Amino acid sequence: DQTTDRLSITGPIRIDDGTGNLVLADQADLSADLTEGVMTSARFMLQQKLQISASQIQRSGQGRYTAMRQVAASSCSICEGSTTPLWEIRAREVVHDTQAQQIWFSDASLRFVGLPVMYLPMMRVPDPTLDRATGFLTPKIRTTTALGSGVLLPYFIAHAPDRDLTLTPYVTSGGGATLNMRYRQAFTRGTIIVNGAMTTDQTLPGDARGYLAATGSFDLGRGYQLAFHGITVTDDAYLVDYGITEADRLDSSVEITRVQRDAYFSGALTGLHSLREGESNTTQPAALSDFVLHRRFLPALL
């Protein structure tokens, strides 16, 4: 219709935006540039990773917003002989914002093999084009004899493209409360990662328990590499109690290495701390130094 600059289309319809997003529909009433309008009995596929089926799809905001009604969304392929995916999200309405790279679900229910297991009045997830987004990560359930059952609920904070922070609360049925932390940062010549936790529980009532660990590596130039790692803990049983590591001796070290065509150099300083029952750190080696130099010689006549 040239008067209103609209397209009335009878399908099947296939719209490919050239960025990996695909829309299939039976019927549509769209603007001439395909960025505004309504499509019925449609499927919306994002980056070949997430498929959304809807009774109606409405596009607005010059193609920025895509609103879908009576929705079923999943990234699972339907197995042969089955009519439902392993998991899917059913929702009254779904809105995709291409500029914010976010997807909002309203009145959503999570289903496994067709059975509803969770209801959420509102849910937001990043779309497949977004690599990093602030929000909750997949929760984990942990059960131990000493601590009881508990749920770890990680929350990821994307401060900037070069650094992020993950905070993970962990509350157990045995009366324990823990806040785990992981900080990562990338520099021009290296990276650092810092992990830690602070806990109050019934193992040591009234005392705070926890640990702190850091690792990093840097390019010093001229072939030299610096690497370090360190860990400290409040008590000998903490790391095992909370499933962080089974190590019974902790080592912290700083090392500089250089690898060349005909030579290798390494210099390291290491500090040791024993967690073994029956071993006293006052009678064990507390620090070690290690230096290595390898060279290859090629005599002229050989």
GROMACS .gro file of N, CA, C and O in nm, residues 160-210:
model
  204
  160ALA      N    1   3.340  -0.359   3.402
  160ALA     CA    2   3.394  -0.303   3.279
  160ALA      C    3   3.443  -0.419   3.193
  160ALA      O    4   3.449  -0.533   3.241
  161PRO      N    5   3.478  -0.394   3.067
  161PRO     CA    6   3.526  -0.505   2.983
  161PRO      C    7   3.651  -0.573   3.037
  161PRO      O    8   3.677  -0.688   3.004
  162ASP      N    9   3.728  -0.503   3.125
  162ASP     CA   10   3.854  -0.561   3.173
  162ASP      C   11   3.848  -0.612   3.317
  162ASP      O   12   3.948  -0.660   3.369
  163ARG      N   13   3.732  -0.605   3.383
  163ARG     CA   14   3.724  -0.652   3.521
  163ARG      C   15   3.580  -0.686   3.558
  163ARG      O   16   3.485  -0.628   3.505
  164ASP      N   17   3.568  -0.782   3.651
  164ASP     CA   18   3.436  -0.823   3.698
  164ASP      C   19   3.446  -0.878   3.840
  164ASP      O   20   3.554  -0.909   3.889
  165LEU      N   21   3.331  -0.889   3.905
  165LEU     CA   22   3.322  -0.936   4.043
  165LEU      C   23   3.204  -1.032   4.052
  165LEU      O   24   3.096  -1.004   4.000
  166THR      N   25   3.225  -1.146   4.119
  166THR     CA   26   3.118  -1.242   4.144
  166THR      C   27   3.102  -1.261   4.294
  166THR      O   28   3.198  -1.298   4.363
  167LEU      N   29   2.983  -1.233   4.346
  167LEU     CA   30   2.950  -1.252   4.487
  167LEU      C   31   2.854  -1.369   4.499
  167LEU      O   32   2.753  -1.374   4.427
  168THR      N   33   2.885  -1.464   4.591
  168THR     CA   34   2.804  -1.585   4.603
  168THR      C   35   2.766  -1.609   4.749
  168THR      O   36   2.846  -1.660   4.827
  169PRO      N   37   2.644  -1.571   4.789
  169PRO     CA   38   2.597  -1.604   4.924
  169PRO      C   39   2.572  -1.755   4.935
  169PRO      O   40   2.529  -1.819   4.838
  170TYR      N   41   2.599  -1.809   5.054
  170TYR     CA   42   2.581  -1.953   5.077
  170TYR      C   43   2.531  -1.971   5.220
  170TYR      O   44   2.604  -1.948   5.316
  171VAL      N   45   2.405  -2.009   5.236
  171VAL     CA   46   2.344  -2.030   5.367
  171VAL      C   47   2.310  -2.177   5.379
  171VAL      O   48   2.249  -2.235   5.288
  172THR      N   49   2.349  -2.240   5.491
  172THR     CA   50   2.329  -2.383   5.508
  172THR      C   51   2.228  -2.410   5.620
  172THR      O   52   2.206  -2.327   5.708
  173SER      N   53   2.170  -2.531   5.615
  173SER     CA   54   2.074  -2.571   5.718
  173SER      C   55   2.141  -2.594   5.852
  173SER      O   56   2.074  -2.601   5.955
  174GLY      N   57   2.274  -2.607   5.855
  174GLY     CA   58   2.347  -2.626   5.979
  174GLY      C   59   2.379  -2.497   6.053
  174GLY      O   60   2.455  -2.498   6.149
  175GLY      N   61   2.324  -2.385   6.006
  175GLY     CA   62   2.345  -2.258   6.074
  175GLY      C   63   2.463  -2.178   6.022
  175GLY      O   64   2.505  -2.082   6.086
  176GLY      N   65   2.517  -2.214   5.908
  176GLY     CA   66   2.631  -2.143   5.851
  176GLY      C   67   2.587  -2.037   5.751
  176GLY      O   68   2.487  -2.054   5.680
  177ALA      N   69   2.662  -1.928   5.743
  177ALA     CA   70   2.638  -1.821   5.646
  177ALA      C   71   2.772  -1.778   5.588
  177ALA      O   72   2.864  -1.744   5.663
  178THR      N   73   2.783  -1.783   5.456
  178THR     CA   74   2.909  -1.753   5.388
  178THR      C   75   2.885  -1.656   5.274
  178THR      O   76   2.784  -1.664   5.204
  179LEU      N   77   2.981  -1.566   5.254
  179LEU     CA   78   2.982  -1.482   5.136
  179LEU      C   79   3.112  -1.509   5.061
  179LEU      O   80   3.221  -1.479   5.111
  180ASN      N   81   3.100  -1.572   4.944
  180ASN     CA   82   3.216  -1.598   4.858
  180ASN      C   83   3.236  -1.482   4.762
  180ASN      O   84   3.140  -1.415   4.721
  181MET      N   85   3.362  -1.460   4.723
  181MET     CA   86   3.395  -1.350   4.633
  181MET      C   87   3.499  -1.395   4.532
  181MET      O   88   3.591  -1.471   4.565
  182ARG      N   89   3.484  -1.352   4.407
  182ARG     CA   90   3.587  -1.370   4.306
  182ARG      C   91   3.600  -1.241   4.225
  182ARG      O   92   3.501  -1.191   4.170
  183TYR      N   93   3.722  -1.186   4.219
  183TYR     CA   94   3.749  -1.064   4.143
  183TYR      C   95   3.850  -1.096   4.035
  183TYR      O   96   3.952  -1.161   4.060
  184ARG      N   97   3.823  -1.051   3.913
  184ARG     CA   98   3.914  -1.073   3.801
  184ARG      C   99   3.941  -0.940   3.731
  184ARG      O  100   3.850  -0.858   3.716
  185GLN      N  101   4.066  -0.921   3.688
  185GLN     CA  102   4.100  -0.801   3.613
  185GLN      C  103   4.209  -0.834   3.512
  185GLN      O  104   4.304  -0.907   3.542
  186ALA      N  105   4.191  -0.780   3.393
  186ALA     CA  106   4.290  -0.796   3.286
  186ALA      C  107   4.361  -0.663   3.265
  186ALA      O  108   4.300  -0.557   3.265
  187PHE      N  109   4.493  -0.672   3.251
  187PHE     CA  110   4.576  -0.555   3.223
  187PHE      C  111   4.639  -0.570   3.084
  187PHE      O  112   4.624  -0.674   3.020
  188THR      N  113   4.708  -0.468   3.041
  188THR     CA  114   4.771  -0.474   2.909
  188THR      C  115   4.870  -0.588   2.901
  188THR      O  116   4.881  -0.656   2.798
  189ARG      N  117   4.941  -0.615   3.011
  189ARG     CA  118   5.046  -0.717   3.009
  189ARG      C  119   5.018  -0.835   3.103
  189ARG      O  120   5.108  -0.913   3.130
  190GLY      N  121   4.897  -0.849   3.156
  190GLY     CA  122   4.874  -0.961   3.245
  190GLY      C  123   4.734  -0.963   3.303
  190GLY      O  124   4.648  -0.882   3.267
  191THR      N  125   4.712  -1.058   3.395
  191THR     CA  126   4.582  -1.075   3.459
  191THR      C  127   4.602  -1.111   3.606
  191THR      O  128   4.705  -1.166   3.645
  192ILE      N  129   4.500  -1.079   3.688
  192ILE     CA  130   4.498  -1.124   3.826
  192ILE      C  131   4.359  -1.179   3.858
  192ILE      O  132   4.258  -1.134   3.801
  193ILE      N  133   4.354  -1.278   3.947
  193ILE     CA  134   4.228  -1.335   3.997
  193ILE      C  135   4.241  -1.346   4.148
  193ILE      O  136   4.338  -1.402   4.199
  194VAL      N  137   4.143  -1.291   4.220
  194VAL     CA  138   4.141  -1.297   4.366
  194VAL      C  139   4.014  -1.369   4.409
  194VAL      O  140   3.903  -1.330   4.371
  195ASN      N  141   4.029  -1.476   4.489
  195ASN     CA  142   3.916  -1.550   4.545
  195ASN      C  143   3.920  -1.540   4.697
  195ASN      O  144   4.028  -1.536   4.757
  196GLY      N  145   3.803  -1.539   4.758
  196GLY     CA  146   3.799  -1.533   4.903
  196GLY      C  147   3.661  -1.565   4.956
  196GLY      O  148   3.564  -1.575   4.880
  197ALA      N  149   3.651  -1.581   5.089
  197ALA     CA  150   3.523  -1.609   5.153
  197ALA      C  151   3.531  -1.571   5.299
  197ALA      O  152   3.639  -1.575   5.360
  198MET      N  153   3.414  -1.533   5.356
  198MET     CA  154   3.403  -1.505   5.499
  198MET      C  155   3.281  -1.579   5.550
  198MET      O  156   3.173  -1.572   5.490
  199THR      N  157   3.299  -1.651   5.664
  199THR     CA  158   3.197  -1.743   5.711
  199THR      C  159   3.176  -1.731   5.862
  199THR      O  160   3.272  -1.708   5.937
  200THR      N  161   3.052  -1.747   5.903
  200THR     CA  162   3.019  -1.773   6.043
  200THR      C  163   2.938  -1.902   6.046
  200THR      O  164   2.841  -1.917   5.972
  201ASP      N  165   2.979  -1.997   6.132
  201ASP     CA  166   2.907  -2.124   6.141
  201ASP      C  167   2.921  -2.180   6.281
  201ASP      O  168   2.976  -2.116   6.372
  202GLN      N  169   2.871  -2.304   6.300
  202GLN     CA  170   2.871  -2.368   6.431
  202GLN      C  171   2.999  -2.445   6.459
  202GLN      O  172   3.016  -2.499   6.568
  203THR      N  173   3.089  -2.453   6.361
  203THR     CA  174   3.216  -2.523   6.384
  203THR      C  175   3.301  -2.448   6.485
  203THR      O  176   3.359  -2.507   6.578
  204LEU      N  177   3.311  -2.317   6.467
  204LEU     CA  178   3.380  -2.230   6.562
  204LEU      C  179   3.284  -2.117   6.599
  204LEU      O  180   3.293  -2.006   6.544
  205PRO      N  181   3.189  -2.142   6.689
  205PRO     CA  182   3.088  -2.039   6.723
  205PRO      C  183   3.153  -1.910   6.771
  205PRO      O  184   3.245  -1.911   6.854
  206GLY      N  185   3.105  -1.799   6.718
  206GLY     CA  186   3.154  -1.669   6.758
  206GLY      C  187   3.278  -1.622   6.685
  206GLY      O  188   3.318  -1.506   6.699
  207ASP      N  189   3.342  -1.710   6.608
  207ASP     CA  190   3.463  -1.673   6.535
  207ASP      C  191   3.434  -1.666   6.384
  207ASP      O  192   3.360  -1.750   6.331
  208ALA      N  193   3.491  -1.570   6.318
  208ALA     CA  194   3.480  -1.562   6.172
  208ALA      C  195   3.584  -1.653   6.109
  208ALA      O  196   3.699  -1.659   6.153
  209ARG      N  197   3.543  -1.727   6.007
  209ARG     CA  198   3.632  -1.816   5.934
  209ARG      C  199   3.639  -1.770   5.789
  209ARG      O  200   3.545  -1.706   5.738
  210GLY      N  201   3.747  -1.804   5.721
  210GLY     CA  202   3.755  -1.765   5.581
  210GLY      C  203   3.892  -1.792   5.522
  210GLY      O  204   3.981  -1.848   5.586
   0.00000   0.00000   0.00000
